GROMACS .gro file of C-alpha atoms in nm:
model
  448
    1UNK     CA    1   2.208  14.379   0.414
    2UNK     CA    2   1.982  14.252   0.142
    3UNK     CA    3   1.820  14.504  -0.098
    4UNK     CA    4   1.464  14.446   0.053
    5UNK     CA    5   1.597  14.551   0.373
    6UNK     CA    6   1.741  14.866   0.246
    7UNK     CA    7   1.468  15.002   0.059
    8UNK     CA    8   1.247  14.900   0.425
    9UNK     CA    9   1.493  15.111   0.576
   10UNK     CA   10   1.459  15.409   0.308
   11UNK     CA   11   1.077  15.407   0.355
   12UNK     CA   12   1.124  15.426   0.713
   13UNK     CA   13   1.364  15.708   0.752
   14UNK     CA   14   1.128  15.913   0.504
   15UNK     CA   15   0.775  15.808   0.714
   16UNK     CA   16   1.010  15.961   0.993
   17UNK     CA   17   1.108  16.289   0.762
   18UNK     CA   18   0.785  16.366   0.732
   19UNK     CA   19   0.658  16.376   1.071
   20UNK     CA   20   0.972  16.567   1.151
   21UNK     CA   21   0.923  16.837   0.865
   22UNK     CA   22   0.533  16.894   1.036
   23UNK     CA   23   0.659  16.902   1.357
   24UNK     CA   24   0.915  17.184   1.259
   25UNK     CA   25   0.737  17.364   1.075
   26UNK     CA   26   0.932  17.271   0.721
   27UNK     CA   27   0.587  17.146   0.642
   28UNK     CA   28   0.203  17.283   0.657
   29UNK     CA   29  -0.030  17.588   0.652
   30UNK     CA   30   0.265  17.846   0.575
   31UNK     CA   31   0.514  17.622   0.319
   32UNK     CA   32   0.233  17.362   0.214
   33UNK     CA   33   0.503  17.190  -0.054
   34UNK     CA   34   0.863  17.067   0.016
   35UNK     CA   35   1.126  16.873  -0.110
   36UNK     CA   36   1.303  16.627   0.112
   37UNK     CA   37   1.607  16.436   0.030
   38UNK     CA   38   1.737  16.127   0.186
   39UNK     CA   39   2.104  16.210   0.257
   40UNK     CA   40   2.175  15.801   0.345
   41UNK     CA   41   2.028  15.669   0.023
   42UNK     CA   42   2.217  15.942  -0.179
   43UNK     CA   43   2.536  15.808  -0.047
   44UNK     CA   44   2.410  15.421  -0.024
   45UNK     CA   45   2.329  15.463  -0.423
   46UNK     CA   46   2.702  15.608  -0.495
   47UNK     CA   47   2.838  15.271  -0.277
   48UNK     CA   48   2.647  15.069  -0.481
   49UNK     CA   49   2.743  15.217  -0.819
   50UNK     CA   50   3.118  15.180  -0.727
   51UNK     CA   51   3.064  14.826  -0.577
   52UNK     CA   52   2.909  14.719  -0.880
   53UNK     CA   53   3.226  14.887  -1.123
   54UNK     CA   54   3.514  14.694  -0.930
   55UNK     CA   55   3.759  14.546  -1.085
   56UNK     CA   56   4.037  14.579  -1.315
   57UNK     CA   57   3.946  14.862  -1.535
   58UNK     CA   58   3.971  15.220  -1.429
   59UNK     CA   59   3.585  15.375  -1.362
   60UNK     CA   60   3.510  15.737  -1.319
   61UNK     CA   61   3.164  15.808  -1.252
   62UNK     CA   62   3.079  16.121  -1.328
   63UNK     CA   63   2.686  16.230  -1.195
   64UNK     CA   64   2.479  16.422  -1.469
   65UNK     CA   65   2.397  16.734  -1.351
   66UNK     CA   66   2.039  16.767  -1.513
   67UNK     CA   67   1.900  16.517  -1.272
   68UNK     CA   68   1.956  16.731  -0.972
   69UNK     CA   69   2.146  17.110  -1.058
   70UNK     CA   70   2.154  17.192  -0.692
   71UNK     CA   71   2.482  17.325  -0.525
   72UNK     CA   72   2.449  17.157  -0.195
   73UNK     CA   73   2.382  16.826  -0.386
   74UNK     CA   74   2.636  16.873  -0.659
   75UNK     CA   75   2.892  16.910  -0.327
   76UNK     CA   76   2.761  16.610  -0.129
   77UNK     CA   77   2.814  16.413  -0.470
   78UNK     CA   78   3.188  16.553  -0.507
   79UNK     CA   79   3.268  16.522  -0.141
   80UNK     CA   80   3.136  16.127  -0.207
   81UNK     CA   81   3.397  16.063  -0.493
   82UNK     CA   82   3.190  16.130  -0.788
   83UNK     CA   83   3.264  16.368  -1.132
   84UNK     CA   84   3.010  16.550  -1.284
   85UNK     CA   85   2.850  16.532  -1.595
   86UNK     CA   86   2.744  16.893  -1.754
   87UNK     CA   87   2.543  17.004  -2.048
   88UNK     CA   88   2.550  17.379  -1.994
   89UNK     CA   89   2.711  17.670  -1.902
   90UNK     CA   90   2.509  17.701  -1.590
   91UNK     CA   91   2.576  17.319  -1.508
   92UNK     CA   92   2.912  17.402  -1.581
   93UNK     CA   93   2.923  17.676  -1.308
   94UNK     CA   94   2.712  17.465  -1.048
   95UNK     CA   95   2.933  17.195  -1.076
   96UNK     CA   96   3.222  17.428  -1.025
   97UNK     CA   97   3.058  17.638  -0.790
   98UNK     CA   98   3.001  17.273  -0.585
   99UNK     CA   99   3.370  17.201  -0.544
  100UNK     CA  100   3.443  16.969  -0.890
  101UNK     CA  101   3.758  17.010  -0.978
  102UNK     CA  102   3.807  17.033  -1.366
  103UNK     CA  103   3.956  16.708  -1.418
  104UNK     CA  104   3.625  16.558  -1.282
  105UNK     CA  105   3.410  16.724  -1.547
  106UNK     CA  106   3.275  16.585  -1.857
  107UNK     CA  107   3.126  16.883  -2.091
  108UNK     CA  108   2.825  16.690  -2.320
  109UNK     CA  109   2.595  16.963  -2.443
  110UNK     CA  110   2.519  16.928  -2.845
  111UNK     CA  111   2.503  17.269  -2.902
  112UNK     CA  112   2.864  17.370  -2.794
  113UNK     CA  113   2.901  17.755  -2.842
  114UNK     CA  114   3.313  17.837  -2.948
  115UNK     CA  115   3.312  17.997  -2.646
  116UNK     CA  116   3.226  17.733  -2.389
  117UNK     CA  117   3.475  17.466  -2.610
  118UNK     CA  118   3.747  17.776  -2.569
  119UNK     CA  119   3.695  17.739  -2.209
  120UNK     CA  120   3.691  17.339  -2.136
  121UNK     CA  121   3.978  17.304  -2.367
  122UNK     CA  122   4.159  17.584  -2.208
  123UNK     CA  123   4.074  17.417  -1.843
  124UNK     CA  124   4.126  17.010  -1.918
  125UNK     CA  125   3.811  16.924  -1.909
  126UNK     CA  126   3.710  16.591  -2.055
  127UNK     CA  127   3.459  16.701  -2.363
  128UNK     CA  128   3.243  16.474  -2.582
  129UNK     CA  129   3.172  16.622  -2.972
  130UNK     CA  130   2.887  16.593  -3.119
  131UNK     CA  131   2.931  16.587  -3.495
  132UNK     CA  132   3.226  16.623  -3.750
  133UNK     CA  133   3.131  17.014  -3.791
  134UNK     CA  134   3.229  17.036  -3.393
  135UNK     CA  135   3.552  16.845  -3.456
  136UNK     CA  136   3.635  17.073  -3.714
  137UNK     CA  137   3.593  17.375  -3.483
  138UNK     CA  138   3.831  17.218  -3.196
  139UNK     CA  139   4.077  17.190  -3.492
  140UNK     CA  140   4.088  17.537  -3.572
  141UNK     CA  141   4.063  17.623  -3.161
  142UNK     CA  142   4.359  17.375  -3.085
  143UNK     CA  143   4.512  17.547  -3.426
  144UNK     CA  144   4.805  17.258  -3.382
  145UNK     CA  145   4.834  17.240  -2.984
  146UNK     CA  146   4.765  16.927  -2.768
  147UNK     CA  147   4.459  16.925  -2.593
  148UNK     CA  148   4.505  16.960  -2.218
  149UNK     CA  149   4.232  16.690  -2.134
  150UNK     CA  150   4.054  16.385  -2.269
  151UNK     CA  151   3.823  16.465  -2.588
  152UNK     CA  152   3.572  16.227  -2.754
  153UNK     CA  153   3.326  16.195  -3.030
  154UNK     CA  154   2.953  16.085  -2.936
  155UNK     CA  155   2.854  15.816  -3.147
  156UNK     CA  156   2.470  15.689  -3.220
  157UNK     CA  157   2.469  15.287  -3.221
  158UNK     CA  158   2.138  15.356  -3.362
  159UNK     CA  159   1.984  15.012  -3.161
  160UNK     CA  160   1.616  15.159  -3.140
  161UNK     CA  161   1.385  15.287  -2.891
  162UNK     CA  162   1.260  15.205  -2.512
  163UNK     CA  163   0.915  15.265  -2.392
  164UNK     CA  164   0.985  15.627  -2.382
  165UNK     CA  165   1.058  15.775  -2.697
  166UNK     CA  166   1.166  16.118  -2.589
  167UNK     CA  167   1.445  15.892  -2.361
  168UNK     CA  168   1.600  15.687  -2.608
  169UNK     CA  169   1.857  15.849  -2.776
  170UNK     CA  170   1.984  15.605  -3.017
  171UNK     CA  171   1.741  15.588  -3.276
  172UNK     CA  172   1.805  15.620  -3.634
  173UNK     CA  173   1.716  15.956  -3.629
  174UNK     CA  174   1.783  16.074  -3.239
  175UNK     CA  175   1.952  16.435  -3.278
  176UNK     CA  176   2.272  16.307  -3.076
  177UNK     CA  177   2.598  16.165  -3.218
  178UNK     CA  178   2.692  16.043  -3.565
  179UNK     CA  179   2.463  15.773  -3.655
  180UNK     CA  180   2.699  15.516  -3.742
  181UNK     CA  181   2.465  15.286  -3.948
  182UNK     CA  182   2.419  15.580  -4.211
  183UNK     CA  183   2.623  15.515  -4.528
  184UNK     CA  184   2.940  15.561  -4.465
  185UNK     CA  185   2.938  15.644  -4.136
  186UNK     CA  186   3.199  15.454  -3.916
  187UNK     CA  187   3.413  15.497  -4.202
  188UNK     CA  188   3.429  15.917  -4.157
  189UNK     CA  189   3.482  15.847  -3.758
  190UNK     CA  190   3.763  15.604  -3.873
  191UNK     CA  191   3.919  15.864  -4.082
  192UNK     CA  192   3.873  16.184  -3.837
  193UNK     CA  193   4.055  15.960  -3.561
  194UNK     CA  194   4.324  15.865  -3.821
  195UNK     CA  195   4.363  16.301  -3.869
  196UNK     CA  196   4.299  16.436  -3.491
  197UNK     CA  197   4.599  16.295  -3.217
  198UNK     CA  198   4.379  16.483  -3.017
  199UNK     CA  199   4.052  16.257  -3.018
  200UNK     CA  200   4.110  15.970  -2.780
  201UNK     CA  201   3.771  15.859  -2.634
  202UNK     CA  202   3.414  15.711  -2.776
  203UNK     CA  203   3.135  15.843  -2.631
  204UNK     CA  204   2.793  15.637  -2.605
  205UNK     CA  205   2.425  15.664  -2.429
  206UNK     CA  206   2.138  15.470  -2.570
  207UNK     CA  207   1.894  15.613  -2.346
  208UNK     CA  208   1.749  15.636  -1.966
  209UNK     CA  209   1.374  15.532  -1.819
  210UNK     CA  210   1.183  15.292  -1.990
  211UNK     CA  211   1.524  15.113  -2.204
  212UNK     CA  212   1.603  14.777  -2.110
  213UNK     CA  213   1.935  14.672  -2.010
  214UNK     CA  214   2.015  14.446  -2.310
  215UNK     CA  215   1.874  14.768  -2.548
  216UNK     CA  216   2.138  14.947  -2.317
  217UNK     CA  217   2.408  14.680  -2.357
  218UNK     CA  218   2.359  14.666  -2.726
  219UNK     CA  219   2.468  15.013  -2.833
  220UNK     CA  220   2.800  14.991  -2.519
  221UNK     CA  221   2.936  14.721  -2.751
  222UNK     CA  222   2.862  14.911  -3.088
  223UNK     CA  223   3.068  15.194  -2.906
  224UNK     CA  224   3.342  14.896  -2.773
  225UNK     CA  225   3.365  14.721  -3.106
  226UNK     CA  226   3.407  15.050  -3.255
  227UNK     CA  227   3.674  15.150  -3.049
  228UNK     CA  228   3.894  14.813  -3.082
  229UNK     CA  229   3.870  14.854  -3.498
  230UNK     CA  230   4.003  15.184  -3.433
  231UNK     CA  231   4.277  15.103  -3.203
  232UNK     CA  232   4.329  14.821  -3.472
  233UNK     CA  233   4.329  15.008  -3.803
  234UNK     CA  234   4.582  15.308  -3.600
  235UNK     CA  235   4.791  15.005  -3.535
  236UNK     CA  236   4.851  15.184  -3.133
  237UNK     CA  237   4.604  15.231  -2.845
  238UNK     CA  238   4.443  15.607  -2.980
  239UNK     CA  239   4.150  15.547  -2.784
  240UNK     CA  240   4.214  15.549  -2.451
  241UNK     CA  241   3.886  15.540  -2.289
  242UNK     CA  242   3.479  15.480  -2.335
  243UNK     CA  243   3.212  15.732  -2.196
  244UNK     CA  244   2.930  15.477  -2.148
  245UNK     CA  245   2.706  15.736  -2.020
  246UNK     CA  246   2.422  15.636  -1.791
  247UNK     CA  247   2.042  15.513  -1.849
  248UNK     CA  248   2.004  15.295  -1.548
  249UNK     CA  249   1.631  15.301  -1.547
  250UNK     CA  250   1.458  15.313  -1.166
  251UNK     CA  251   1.149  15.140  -1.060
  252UNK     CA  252   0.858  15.338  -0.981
  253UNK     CA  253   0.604  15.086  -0.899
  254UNK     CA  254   0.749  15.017  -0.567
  255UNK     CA  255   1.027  15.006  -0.345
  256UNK     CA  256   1.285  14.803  -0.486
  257UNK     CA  257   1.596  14.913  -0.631
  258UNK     CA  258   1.549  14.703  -0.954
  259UNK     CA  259   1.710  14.681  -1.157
  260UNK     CA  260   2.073  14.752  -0.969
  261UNK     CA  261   2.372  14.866  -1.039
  262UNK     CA  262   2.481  14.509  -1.057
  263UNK     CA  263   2.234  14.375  -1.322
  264UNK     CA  264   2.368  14.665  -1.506
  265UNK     CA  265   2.697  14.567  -1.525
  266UNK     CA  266   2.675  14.189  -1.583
  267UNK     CA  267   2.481  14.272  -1.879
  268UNK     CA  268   2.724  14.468  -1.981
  269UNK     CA  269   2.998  14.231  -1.941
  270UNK     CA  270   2.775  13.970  -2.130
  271UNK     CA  271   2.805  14.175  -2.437
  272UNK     CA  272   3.114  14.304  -2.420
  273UNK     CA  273   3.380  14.130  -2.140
  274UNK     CA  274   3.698  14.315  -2.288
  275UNK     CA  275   3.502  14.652  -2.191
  276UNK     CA  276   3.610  14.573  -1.823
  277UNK     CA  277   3.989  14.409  -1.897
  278UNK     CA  278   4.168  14.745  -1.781
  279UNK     CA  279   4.282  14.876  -2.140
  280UNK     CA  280   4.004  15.121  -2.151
  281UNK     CA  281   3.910  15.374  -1.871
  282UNK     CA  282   3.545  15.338  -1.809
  283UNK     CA  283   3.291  15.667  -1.749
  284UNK     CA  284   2.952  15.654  -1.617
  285UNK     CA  285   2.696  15.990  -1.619
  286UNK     CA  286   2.449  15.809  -1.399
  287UNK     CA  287   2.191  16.094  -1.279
  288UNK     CA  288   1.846  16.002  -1.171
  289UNK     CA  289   1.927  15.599  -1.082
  290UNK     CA  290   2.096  15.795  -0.785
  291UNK     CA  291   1.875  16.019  -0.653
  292UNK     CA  292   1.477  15.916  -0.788
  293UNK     CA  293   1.462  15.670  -0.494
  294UNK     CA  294   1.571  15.941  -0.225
  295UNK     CA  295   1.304  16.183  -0.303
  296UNK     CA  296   0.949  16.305  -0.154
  297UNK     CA  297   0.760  16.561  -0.256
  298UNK     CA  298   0.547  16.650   0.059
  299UNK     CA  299   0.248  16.857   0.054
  300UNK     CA  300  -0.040  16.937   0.235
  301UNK     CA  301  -0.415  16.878   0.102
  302UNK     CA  302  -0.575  17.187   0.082
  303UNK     CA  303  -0.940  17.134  -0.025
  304UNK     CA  304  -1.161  16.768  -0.097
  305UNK     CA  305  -1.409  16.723  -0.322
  306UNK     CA  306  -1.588  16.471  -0.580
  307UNK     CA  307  -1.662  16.503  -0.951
  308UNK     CA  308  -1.847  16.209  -1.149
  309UNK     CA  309  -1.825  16.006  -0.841
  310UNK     CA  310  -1.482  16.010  -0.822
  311UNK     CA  311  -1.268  16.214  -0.492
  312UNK     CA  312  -1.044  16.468  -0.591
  313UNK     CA  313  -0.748  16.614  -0.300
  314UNK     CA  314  -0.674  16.913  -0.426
  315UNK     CA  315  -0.296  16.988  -0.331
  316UNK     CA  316  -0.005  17.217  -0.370
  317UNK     CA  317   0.168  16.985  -0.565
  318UNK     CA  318   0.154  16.964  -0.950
  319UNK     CA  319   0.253  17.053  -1.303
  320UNK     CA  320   0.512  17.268  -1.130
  321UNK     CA  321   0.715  17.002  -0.958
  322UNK     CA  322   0.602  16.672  -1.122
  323UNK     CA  323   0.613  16.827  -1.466
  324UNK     CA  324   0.686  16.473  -1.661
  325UNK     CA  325   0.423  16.295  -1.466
  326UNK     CA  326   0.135  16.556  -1.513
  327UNK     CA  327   0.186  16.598  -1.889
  328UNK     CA  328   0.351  16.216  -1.946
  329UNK     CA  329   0.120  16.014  -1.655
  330UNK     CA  330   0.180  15.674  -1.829
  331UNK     CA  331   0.585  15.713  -1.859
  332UNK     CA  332   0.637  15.878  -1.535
  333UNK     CA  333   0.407  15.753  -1.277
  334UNK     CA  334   0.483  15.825  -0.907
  335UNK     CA  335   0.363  15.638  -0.579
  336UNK     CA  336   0.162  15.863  -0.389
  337UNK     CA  337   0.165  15.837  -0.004
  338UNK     CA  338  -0.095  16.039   0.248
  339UNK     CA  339  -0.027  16.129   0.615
  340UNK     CA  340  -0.243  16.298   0.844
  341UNK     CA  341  -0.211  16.664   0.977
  342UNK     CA  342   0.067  16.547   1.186
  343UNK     CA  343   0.295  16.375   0.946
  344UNK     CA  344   0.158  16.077   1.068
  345UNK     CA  345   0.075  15.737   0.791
  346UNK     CA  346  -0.313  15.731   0.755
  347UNK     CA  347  -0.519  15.400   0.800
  348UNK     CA  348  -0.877  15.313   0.704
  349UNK     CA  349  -1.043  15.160   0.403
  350UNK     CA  350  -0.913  15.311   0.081
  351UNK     CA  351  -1.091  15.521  -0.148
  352UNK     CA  352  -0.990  15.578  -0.523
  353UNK     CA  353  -0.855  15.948  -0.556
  354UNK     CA  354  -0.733  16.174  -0.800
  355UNK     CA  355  -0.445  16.395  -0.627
  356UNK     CA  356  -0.480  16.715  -0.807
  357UNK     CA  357  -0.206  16.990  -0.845
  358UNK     CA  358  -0.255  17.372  -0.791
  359UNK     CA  359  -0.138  17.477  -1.175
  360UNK     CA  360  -0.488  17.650  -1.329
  361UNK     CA  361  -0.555  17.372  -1.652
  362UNK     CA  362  -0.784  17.041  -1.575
  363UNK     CA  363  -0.489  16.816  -1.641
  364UNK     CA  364  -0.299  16.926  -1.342
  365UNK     CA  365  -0.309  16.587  -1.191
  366UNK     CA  366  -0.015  16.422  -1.007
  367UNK     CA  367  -0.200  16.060  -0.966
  368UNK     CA  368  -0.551  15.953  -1.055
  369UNK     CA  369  -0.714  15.675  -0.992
  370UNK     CA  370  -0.505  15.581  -0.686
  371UNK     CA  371  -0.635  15.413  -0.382
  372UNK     CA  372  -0.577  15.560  -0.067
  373UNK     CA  373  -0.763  15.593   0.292
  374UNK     CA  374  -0.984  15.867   0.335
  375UNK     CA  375  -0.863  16.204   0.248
  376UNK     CA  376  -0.942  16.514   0.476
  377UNK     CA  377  -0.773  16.899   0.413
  378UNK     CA  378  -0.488  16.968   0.617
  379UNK     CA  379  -0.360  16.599   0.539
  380UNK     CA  380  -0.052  16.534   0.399
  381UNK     CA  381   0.017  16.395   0.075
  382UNK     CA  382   0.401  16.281  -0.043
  383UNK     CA  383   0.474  16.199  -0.391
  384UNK     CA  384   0.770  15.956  -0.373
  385UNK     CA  385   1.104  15.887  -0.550
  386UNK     CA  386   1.114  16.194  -0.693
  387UNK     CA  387   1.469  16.289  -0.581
  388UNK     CA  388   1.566  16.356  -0.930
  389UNK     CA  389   1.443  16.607  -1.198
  390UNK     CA  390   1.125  16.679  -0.962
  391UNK     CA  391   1.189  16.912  -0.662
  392UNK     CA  392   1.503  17.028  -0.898
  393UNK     CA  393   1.365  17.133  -1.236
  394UNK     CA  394   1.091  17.347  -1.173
  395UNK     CA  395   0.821  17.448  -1.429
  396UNK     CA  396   0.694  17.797  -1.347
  397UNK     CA  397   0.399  17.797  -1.511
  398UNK     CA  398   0.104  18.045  -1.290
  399UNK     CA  399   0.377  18.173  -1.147
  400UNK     CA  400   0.407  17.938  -0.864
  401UNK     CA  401   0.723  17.997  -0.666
  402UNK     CA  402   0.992  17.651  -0.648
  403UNK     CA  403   0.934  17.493  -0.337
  404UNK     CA  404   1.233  17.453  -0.040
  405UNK     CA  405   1.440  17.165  -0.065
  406UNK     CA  406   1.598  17.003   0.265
  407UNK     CA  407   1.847  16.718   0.309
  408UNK     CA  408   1.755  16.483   0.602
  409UNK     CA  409   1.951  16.198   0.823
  410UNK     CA  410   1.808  15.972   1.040
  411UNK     CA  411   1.995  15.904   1.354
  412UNK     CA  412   2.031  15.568   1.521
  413UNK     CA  413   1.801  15.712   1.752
  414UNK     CA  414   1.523  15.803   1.511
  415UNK     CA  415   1.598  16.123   1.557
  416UNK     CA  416   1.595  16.297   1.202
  417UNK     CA  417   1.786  16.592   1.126
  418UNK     CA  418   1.784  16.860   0.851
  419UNK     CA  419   2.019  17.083   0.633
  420UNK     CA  420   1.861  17.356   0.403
  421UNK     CA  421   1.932  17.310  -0.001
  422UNK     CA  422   1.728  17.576  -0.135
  423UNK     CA  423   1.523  17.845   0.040
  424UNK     CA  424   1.146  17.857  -0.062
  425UNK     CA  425   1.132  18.116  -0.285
  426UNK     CA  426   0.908  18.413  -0.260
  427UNK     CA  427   0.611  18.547  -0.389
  428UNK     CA  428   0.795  18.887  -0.424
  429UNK     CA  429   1.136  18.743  -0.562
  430UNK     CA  430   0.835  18.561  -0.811
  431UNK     CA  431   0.776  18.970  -0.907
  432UNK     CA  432   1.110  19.058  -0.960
  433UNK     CA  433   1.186  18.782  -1.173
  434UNK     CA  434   0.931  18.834  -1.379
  435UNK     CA  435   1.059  19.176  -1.476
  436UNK     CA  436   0.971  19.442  -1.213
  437UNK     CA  437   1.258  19.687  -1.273
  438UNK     CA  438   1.172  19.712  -1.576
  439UNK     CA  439   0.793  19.757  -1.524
  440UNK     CA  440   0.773  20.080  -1.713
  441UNK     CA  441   1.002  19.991  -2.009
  442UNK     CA  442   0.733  19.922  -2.232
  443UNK     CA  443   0.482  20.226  -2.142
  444UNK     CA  444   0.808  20.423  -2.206
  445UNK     CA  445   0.866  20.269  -2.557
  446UNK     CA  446   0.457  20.317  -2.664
  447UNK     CA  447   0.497  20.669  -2.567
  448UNK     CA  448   0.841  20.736  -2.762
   0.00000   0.00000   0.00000
C-alpha cells in the first residue's frame, strides 16, 4: 500500500470518528471538545519505524513520553514493542504504571535529582548524563560498583538551528549536553570515558519540528565519529551503543507522511554507513512523528460572528489544547476541518475564518485566515494531527477543565469503535485542584 493510500485511509477512518463521536454522544452540547486517537495509525507509524531500522544492527526504539504522557497510550505503545523515553519522575511512573519494564526505559531529564539517579541505577535503567558535574555524582552513587544498566553521556554536536529555535537543541549554546566544539571539549569526554568502566553509550538529539534531515544527520555522525575515536583511543569496544534520539519532523500542511521513517534513515546512512554495521546498538526516542498524524481535536462551534469583515467561529477549542499553535501560529500550524451538527463534512463555497478558542485574551486563535464553507453554531470543527503534545499537555489557563480523550478503530465494516483514555474532567475536580481543602488556610493565617 503506497503512502498516499494510507494517509486516504487515515482521513477516512477519522471523517468516520467523528460522525461516530456525535452520534454517541462523545461529542456536542454537553462535552463540546474531545480528543480522538486513531488506534490503526498509532500502530501503522510503529511498523513503519521498525521497517525502516532493519537490518544488521540492533534498534531499540524507545517512544518519548512528553509527546503523549497518557497511561492507556504509554501501554498500547509497550504492548506494540516499543521502550520508553522519560524525562521525569512522573514520566517515569507513567511509563511504569503502563507496563514498561525497566530494561525498556531510557531516563533523559537534565536536571537529575540524586534521588531519581539512586533509583534508575538501582533498577537498570538505561540513563543519559548531562554534564561532567552529573558524572561525577554517579561516581560517588556507584562508590566503585558496576552499574546494573547501560549509562551514557549527552553530547551537543553543536550543528546549528532549524526553523524553530526553541526545537533545536544543538546550538552552540542549547542548555543540553557538553558542547563538544568548546575548547577542549571532546578531549574531557575522552578522558571521563578513559576513568568511568561504567560509561558505555553516546547520547545525541539535534532537534525535532522544523530541522531538516541532513541538520539531523549532521550532529548523528558528530556523535558516531565520536564514539569510534573513543573505542579507538581505549584500544577495546567501551562504547557499546548510540542514543540517536528522535526529531523526525511531521508535515502539517497536509496529509502525507513526509518525510518517513525511511528518508530518515537513508540520510542517516549517507553520513554515517558504519552507524548501521551491527557493532553499535542503535536507540531511537521518536515521540510526536508517531502520534501528530493520528490526532483530532473535535469541537463544536458555539457562537459566529464578524469583526473588520472578517468571520470569526468561536469554539471550545484553544490556548488550552493547541497551546504551541495559539502562542507559536507560524511554527505550529494545524489543518482545520468543519463538520456539520451531525459529524457530517460540510460543502459550499468557502469563506475565510478565524477559528477562535474559548481562553479569555484576543490571541486565543487556533487558525486564522483559513478558508472553509460556511460556518453555523452547533457545527463541528476538528483541528487535525494533533495526536501528540495537544489533547495530552494541557494548559490550564481560565481554568478550563482537559478535555476526554478516546481511542478509536475502524472496522472493515465502517463501523468505528471506541475505548476511553482519559475521562473529561470536571468543573468540580477543576475546584479541588485548585486548592479547596485548603480554602480557609489563608483567612486562618491573616487572623493568627
Amino acid at each position: 500500500m503506497t503512502s498516499g493510500s494510507k494517509a486516504r485511509q487515515r482521513g477516512d477512518r477519522r471523517t468516520a470518528a467523528l460522525a461516530r463521536a456525535v452520534e454517541d454522544g462523545l461529542l456536542g452540547p454537553h462535552s463540546p471538545v474531545v480528543g480522538l486517537l486513531d488506534v490503526d495509525g498509532v500502530l501503522a507509524a510503529v511498523d513503519a519505524l521498525n521497517e525502516a531500522f532493519e537490518g544488521p544492527a540492533p534498534v531499540r526504539h524507545t517512544f518519548a513520553a512528553k509527546a503523549c504522557g497518557l497511561v492507556p497510550v504509554l501501554r498500547l505503545l509497550a504492548d506494540a514493542g516499543m521502550g520508553c523515553e522519560v524525562a521525569s519522575p512522573g514520566e517515569l511512573e507513567q511509563a511504569l504504571a503502563a507496563g514498561f519494564a525497566y530494561d525498556r526505559l531510557v531516563f533523559d531529564s537534565p536536571a537529575k535529582t540524586v534521588e531519581e539517579l539512586e533509583f534508575t541505577l538501582a533498577h537498570g535503567i538505561a540513563i543519559n548524563l548531562d554534564n561532567f558535574q552529573e558524572m561525577a555524582r554517579v561516581d560517588r552513587l556507584l562508590a566503585g560498583r558496576e552499574a546494573a544498566g547501560p549509562i551514557g553521556l549527552r553530547v551537543n554536536p553543536q550543528v546549528g538551528a532549524g526553523a524553530i529555535g526553541a526545537m533545536s537543541t544543538a546550538t552552540a549554546t542549547s542548555k543540553f549536553g557538553v558542547a563538544l566544539r568548546d575548547p577542549g571539549a571532546v578531549d574531557a569526554v575522552i578522558e571521563a570515558f578513559e576513568r568511568r568502566p561504567w560509561l558505555n553509550r553516546l547520547h545525541a538529539h539535534v532537534g525535532s519540528q522544523g530541522c531538516p534531515l541532513p541538520l539531523i544527520a549532521e550532529g548523528i555522525r558528530a556523535a558516531y565519529e565520536l564514539a569510534e575515536r573513543i573505542n579507538t583511543r581505549l584500544g577495546h569496544t567501551r562504547i557499546t551503543g548510540i542514543d540517536i534520539g528522535g526529531g523526525l519532523p511531521v508535515n502539517f500542511a497536509d496529509e502525507d507522511d513526509r518525510p518517513t521513517y525511511a528518508d530518515y534513515v537513508a540520510e542517516l546512512r549517507e553520513a554515517a554507513p558504519g552507524l548501521f554495521d551491527g557493532r553499535y546498538t542503535l536507540v531511537t526516542e521518536f515521540g510526536r512523528s508517531l502520534l501528530a498524524k493520528s490526532g483530532t481535536i473535535g469541537t463544536v462551534v458555539e457562537y459566529t460572528k464578524s469583526a473588520g469583515g472578517r468571520q470569526i467561529a468561536v469554539t471550545h477549542a484553544g490556548a488550552q489544547v493547541a497551546t504551541r499553535t495559539v502562542f507559536m501560529p507560524g511554527s505550529w500550524p494545524l489543518r482545520v476541518g468543519v463538520f456539520d451538527a451531525a459529524g457530517h463534512p460540510k460543502q459550499g463555497p468557502a469563506q475565510v475564518v478565524d477559528i477562535a478558542g474559548p481562553c479569555c485574551f484576543a490571541g486565543d486563535l487556533a487558525a486564522t485566515g483559513v478558508e472553509l464553507p460556511a460556518i453555523e453554531p452547533g457545527d463541528v470543527v476538528a483541528l487535525y494531527d494533533t495526536g501528540a503534545y495537544y489533547f495530552s499537555s494541557h494548559f490550564s489557563y481560565n481554568s478550563l477543565p482537559r478535555p476526554a480523550v478516546y481511542g478509536y478503530r475502524t472496522d472493515a465494516d465502517g463501523r468505528v469503535r471506541f475505548a476511553l483514555v482519559r475521562e473529561a474532567q470536571s468543573v468540580r475536580g477543576v475546584v479541588e485542584e485548585s486548592g479547596l481543602a485548603q480554602a480557609d488556610n489563608l483567612v486562618a493565617l491573616s487572623a493568627g
